[in-house]
């Protein structure tokens, strides 16, 4: 295991109880293990969002800035979506 640092945190009662339930169930050996697992999950989540922003959102934004003529105004999209869904339900718009 990597070097560790001791930290002290205050948690709401429901979070403390959740940690206790996980430890008491045998899923984790200690509260520290629960917190480490939670931090690993948060790191993974943040990495996924960062990758999505970098690889999908930023290039799409750059493409739209380079070719604004390809953009569709939001009100037009909303109108078309409403008409599409109304047609699927058999309604008149």
Coordinates of N, CA, C and O in Angstrom, one line a residue:
X1 N 0.8 -1.2 0.0 CA 0.0 0.0 0.0 C 0.9 1.2 0.0 O 1.9 1.3 0.6
X2 N 0.4 2.3 -0.6 CA 1.1 3.5 -0.7 C 1.2 4.1 0.7 O 0.4 3.8 1.6
X3 N 2.1 5.1 0.9 CA 2.1 5.8 2.2 C 0.8 6.4 2.5 O 0.0 6.8 1.6
X4 N 0.4 6.4 3.8 CA -0.8 6.9 4.2 C -0.7 8.1 5.1 O 0.4 8.3 5.7
X5 N -1.7 9.0 5.1 CA -1.7 10.1 6.0 C -3.0 10.0 6.8 O -4.1 9.7 6.2
X6 N -2.9 10.3 8.0 CA -4.1 10.3 8.9 C -4.8 11.6 8.7 O -4.3 12.6 8.7
X7 N -6.2 11.5 8.6 CA -7.0 12.6 8.4 C -8.2 12.4 9.3 O -8.6 11.3 9.6
X8 N -8.8 13.5 9.7 CA -10.0 13.5 10.5 C -11.1 14.3 9.8 O -10.9 15.4 9.3
X9 N -12.3 13.6 9.7 CA -13.4 14.3 9.0 C -14.7 14.2 9.8 O -14.9 13.3 10.6
X10 N -15.5 15.2 9.6 CA -16.8 15.1 10.2 C -17.8 14.7 9.1 O -17.7 15.2 8.0
X11 N -18.7 13.8 9.5 CA -19.7 13.3 8.5 C -21.1 13.5 9.1 O -21.3 13.4 10.3
X12 N -22.1 13.7 8.2 CA -23.5 13.6 8.7 C -23.8 12.2 9.3 O -23.2 11.3 8.8
X13 N -24.7 12.2 10.2 CA -25.0 10.9 10.8 C -25.4 9.8 9.8 O -25.0 8.6 10.0
X14 N -26.1 10.2 8.7 CA -26.5 9.1 7.8 C -25.3 8.5 7.0 O -25.3 7.4 6.7
X15 N -24.3 9.4 6.8 CA -23.1 8.9 6.1 C -22.3 8.0 7.1 O -21.8 6.9 6.7
X16 N -22.2 8.4 8.3 CA -21.5 7.5 9.3 C -22.2 6.2 9.5 O -21.6 5.2 9.6
X17 N -23.5 6.2 9.5 CA -24.3 5.0 9.7 C -24.1 4.1 8.4 O -24.0 2.9 8.6
X18 N -24.0 4.7 7.3 CA -23.8 3.9 6.0 C -22.5 3.2 6.1 O -22.4 2.0 5.8
X19 N -21.4 3.9 6.5 CA -20.1 3.3 6.7 C -20.2 2.2 7.7 O -19.7 1.1 7.4
X20 N -20.8 2.4 8.8 CA -20.9 1.4 9.8 C -21.6 0.2 9.3 O -21.2 -1.0 9.6
X21 N -22.7 0.4 8.5 CA -23.4 -0.8 8.0 C -22.5 -1.6 7.0 O -22.6 -2.8 7.1
X22 N -21.8 -0.9 6.2 CA -20.9 -1.6 5.3 C -19.8 -2.4 6.0 O -19.5 -3.6 5.7
X23 N -19.3 -1.8 7.1 CA -18.3 -2.5 7.9 C -18.9 -3.7 8.6 O -18.4 -4.8 8.6
X24 N -20.1 -3.5 9.3 CA -20.7 -4.5 10.0 C -21.2 -5.7 9.2 O -21.3 -6.8 9.6
X25 N -21.5 -5.4 7.9 CA -21.9 -6.4 7.0 C -20.8 -7.3 6.5 O -21.0 -8.4 6.0
X26 N -19.5 -6.9 6.8 CA -18.4 -7.6 6.4 C -17.9 -7.3 5.0 O -16.9 -7.8 4.5
X27 N -18.6 -6.3 4.3 CA -18.1 -5.9 3.0 C -16.8 -5.2 3.0 O -16.0 -5.3 2.1
X28 N -16.5 -4.5 4.1 CA -15.3 -3.8 4.3 C -14.8 -4.1 5.7 O -15.5 -4.3 6.6
X29 N -13.4 -4.1 5.8 CA -12.8 -4.4 7.1 C -12.8 -3.2 8.1 O -12.8 -3.3 9.3
X30 N -12.9 -2.0 7.5 CA -12.8 -0.8 8.3 C -13.5 0.4 7.6 O -13.7 0.4 6.4
X31 N -13.8 1.4 8.4 CA -14.3 2.7 7.8 C -13.3 3.3 6.8 O -13.7 3.8 5.8
X32 N -12.1 3.2 7.1 CA -11.0 3.7 6.2 C -11.1 3.0 4.8 O -11.0 3.7 3.8
X33 N -11.4 1.7 4.8 CA -11.5 1.0 3.5 C -12.8 1.5 2.7 O -12.7 1.7 1.5
X34 N -13.8 1.8 3.4 CA -15.0 2.3 2.8 C -14.7 3.7 2.2 O -15.1 3.9 1.0
X35 N -14.1 4.5 2.9 CA -13.7 5.9 2.4 C -12.8 5.8 1.2 O -13.0 6.5 0.2
X36 N -11.8 4.9 1.3 CA -10.9 4.7 0.2 C -11.6 4.3 -1.1 O -11.4 4.7 -2.2
X37 N -12.5 3.3 -0.9 CA -13.3 2.8 -2.0 C -14.2 3.9 -2.6 O -14.3 4.1 -3.9
X38 N -14.8 4.8 -1.8 CA -15.6 5.9 -2.2 C -14.7 6.9 -3.0 O -15.1 7.4 -4.0
X39 N -13.5 7.2 -2.5 CA -12.6 8.1 -3.2 C -12.2 7.5 -4.6 O -12.1 8.3 -5.5
X40 N -11.9 6.2 -4.6 CA -11.5 5.6 -5.9 C -12.7 5.8 -6.9 O -12.5 6.1 -8.1
X41 N -13.9 5.5 -6.4 CA -15.1 5.7 -7.3 C -15.2 7.1 -7.8 O -15.5 7.3 -9.0
X42 N -15.0 8.1 -6.9 CA -15.1 9.5 -7.3 C -14.0 9.8 -8.3 O -14.3 10.6 -9.3
X43 N -12.8 9.3 -8.1 CA -11.7 9.6 -9.1 C -12.1 9.0 -10.4 O -11.9 9.7 -11.5
X44 N -12.6 7.8 -10.5 CA -13.0 7.2 -11.7 C -14.1 8.0 -12.4 O -14.1 8.3 -13.6
X45 N -15.1 8.4 -11.6 CA -16.2 9.2 -12.2 C -15.7 10.5 -12.8 O -16.0 10.9 -13.9
X46 N -14.8 11.2 -12.0 CA -14.2 12.5 -12.5 C -13.4 12.2 -13.8 O -13.4 13.1 -14.7
X47 N -12.7 11.1 -13.9 CA -11.9 10.8 -15.0 C -12.8 10.6 -16.3 O -12.4 11.0 -17.4
X48 N -13.9 9.9 -16.1 CA -14.8 9.7 -17.2 C -15.4 11.0 -17.7 O -15.5 11.2 -18.9
X49 N -15.8 11.9 -16.8 CA -16.3 13.2 -17.2 C -15.3 14.0 -17.9 O -15.5 14.6 -18.9
X50 N -14.0 14.0 -17.3 CA -12.9 14.8 -18.0 C -12.7 14.3 -19.4 O -12.5 15.0 -20.3
X51 N -12.7 12.9 -19.6 CA -12.5 12.4 -20.9 C -13.6 12.8 -21.8 O -13.3 13.2 -23.0
X52 N -14.8 12.7 -21.4 CA -16.0 13.1 -22.2 C -15.9 14.6 -22.6 O -16.1 14.9 -23.8
X53 N -15.5 15.4 -21.7 CA -15.4 16.8 -22.0 C -14.3 17.1 -23.0 O -14.4 17.8 -24.0
X54 N -13.1 16.4 -22.8 CA -12.0 16.6 -23.7 C -12.2 16.0 -25.0 O -11.8 16.6 -26.1
X55 N -12.7 14.8 -25.1 CA -12.8 14.0 -26.4 C -14.1 14.2 -27.1 O -14.1 14.0 -28.4
X56 N -15.2 14.7 -26.5 CA -16.4 14.8 -27.2 C -17.0 16.2 -27.2 O -17.3 16.8 -28.2
X57 N -17.0 16.8 -26.0 CA -17.7 18.1 -25.9 C -16.8 19.2 -26.6 O -17.3 20.0 -27.4
X58 N -15.5 19.3 -26.2 CA -14.6 20.3 -26.7 C -14.5 20.3 -28.3 O -14.7 21.3 -28.9
X59 N -14.3 19.1 -28.9 CA -14.3 19.0 -30.3 C -15.6 19.4 -31.0 O -15.6 20.1 -32.0
X60 N -16.7 19.1 -30.4 CA -18.0 19.5 -30.9 C -18.2 21.0 -30.9 O -18.6 21.6 -31.8
X61 N -17.8 21.6 -29.7 CA -17.9 23.0 -29.6 C -17.0 23.7 -30.6 O -17.4 24.6 -31.3
X62 N -15.8 23.2 -30.8 CA -14.8 23.8 -31.8 C -15.4 23.7 -33.2 O -15.3 24.6 -34.0
X63 N -16.0 22.5 -33.5 CA -16.6 22.3 -34.8 C -17.8 23.3 -35.1 O -17.9 23.9 -36.1
X64 N -18.6 23.5 -34.0 CA -19.7 24.4 -34.2 C -19.2 25.9 -34.3 O -19.8 26.6 -35.1
X65 N -18.2 26.2 -33.6 CA -17.6 27.6 -33.8 C -17.0 27.8 -35.2 O -17.2 28.9 -35.8
X66 N -16.4 26.7 -35.7 CA -15.8 26.8 -37.0 C -16.9 26.9 -38.1 O -16.6 27.4 -39.2
X67 N -18.0 26.3 -37.9 CA -19.1 26.2 -38.9 C -20.5 26.5 -38.3 O -21.3 25.7 -38.2
X68 N -20.6 27.8 -37.9 CA -21.9 28.2 -37.3 C -23.1 28.0 -38.2 O -24.3 27.8 -37.7
X69 N -22.9 27.9 -39.5 CA -24.0 27.7 -40.4 C -24.7 26.3 -40.3 O -25.8 26.1 -40.7
X70 N -24.0 25.4 -39.6 CA -24.5 24.1 -39.4 C -25.4 24.0 -38.1 O -26.0 23.0 -37.9
X71 N -25.4 25.1 -37.3 CA -26.2 25.0 -36.1 C -27.6 25.2 -36.4 O -28.0 25.9 -37.4
X72 N -28.5 24.7 -35.5 CA -29.9 24.8 -35.6 C -30.4 25.6 -34.4 O -30.0 25.1 -33.3
X73 N -31.1 26.6 -34.5 CA -31.6 27.4 -33.4 C -32.4 26.5 -32.4 O -33.2 25.6 -32.9
X74 N -32.2 26.7 -31.1 CA -32.9 25.9 -30.1 C -34.4 25.9 -30.3 O -35.1 24.9 -30.2
X75 N -35.0 27.1 -30.6 CA -36.5 27.1 -30.7 C -36.9 26.3 -31.9 O -38.0 25.7 -31.8
X76 N -36.2 26.2 -32.9 CA -36.5 25.3 -34.1 C -36.5 23.9 -33.7 O -37.3 23.1 -34.0
X77 N -35.4 23.5 -32.9 CA -35.3 22.1 -32.5 C -36.5 21.7 -31.6 O -37.1 20.7 -31.7
X78 N -36.8 22.6 -30.7 CA -37.9 22.4 -29.7 C -39.2 22.2 -30.5 O -40.0 21.3 -30.3
X79 N -39.5 23.1 -31.4 CA -40.7 23.1 -32.3 C -40.8 21.7 -33.0 O -41.8 21.1 -33.1
X80 N -39.7 21.3 -33.6 CA -39.7 20.1 -34.4 C -39.8 18.9 -33.5 O -40.5 17.9 -33.9
X81 N -39.2 18.9 -32.3 CA -39.4 17.8 -31.4 C -40.8 17.7 -30.9 O -41.4 16.6 -30.8
X82 N -41.4 18.8 -30.6 CA -42.9 18.8 -30.2 C -43.7 18.2 -31.3 O -44.6 17.4 -31.0
X83 N -43.5 18.7 -32.5 CA -44.3 18.2 -33.6 C -44.1 16.7 -33.8 O -45.0 15.9 -34.1
X84 N -42.9 16.2 -33.7 CA -42.5 14.8 -33.9 C -43.3 14.0 -32.8 O -43.9 13.0 -33.1
X85 N -43.2 14.4 -31.6 CA -43.8 13.6 -30.5 C -45.4 13.7 -30.6 O -46.1 12.7 -30.3
X86 N -45.9 14.8 -31.0 CA -47.3 15.0 -31.2 C -47.8 14.0 -32.3 O -48.8 13.3 -32.1
X87 N -47.0 13.9 -33.4 CA -47.4 13.0 -34.5 C -47.3 11.6 -34.0 O -48.2 10.8 -34.4
X88 N -46.4 11.2 -33.1 CA -46.3 9.9 -32.6 C -47.5 9.5 -31.8 O -47.9 8.4 -31.7
X89 N -48.0 10.5 -31.1 CA -49.2 10.3 -30.2 C -50.5 10.5 -31.0 O -51.6 10.3 -30.5
X90 N -50.4 10.9 -32.3 CA -51.6 11.1 -33.1 C -52.3 12.4 -32.9 O -53.5 12.5 -33.1
X91 N -51.6 13.4 -32.3 CA -52.2 14.7 -32.0 C -51.9 15.7 -33.2 O -51.0 15.5 -34.0
X92 N -52.8 16.7 -33.2 CA -52.5 17.8 -34.1 C -51.7 18.9 -33.4 O -52.0 19.1 -32.2
X93 N -50.8 19.5 -34.1 CA -50.0 20.5 -33.4 C -50.5 21.9 -33.8 O -51.0 22.2 -34.8

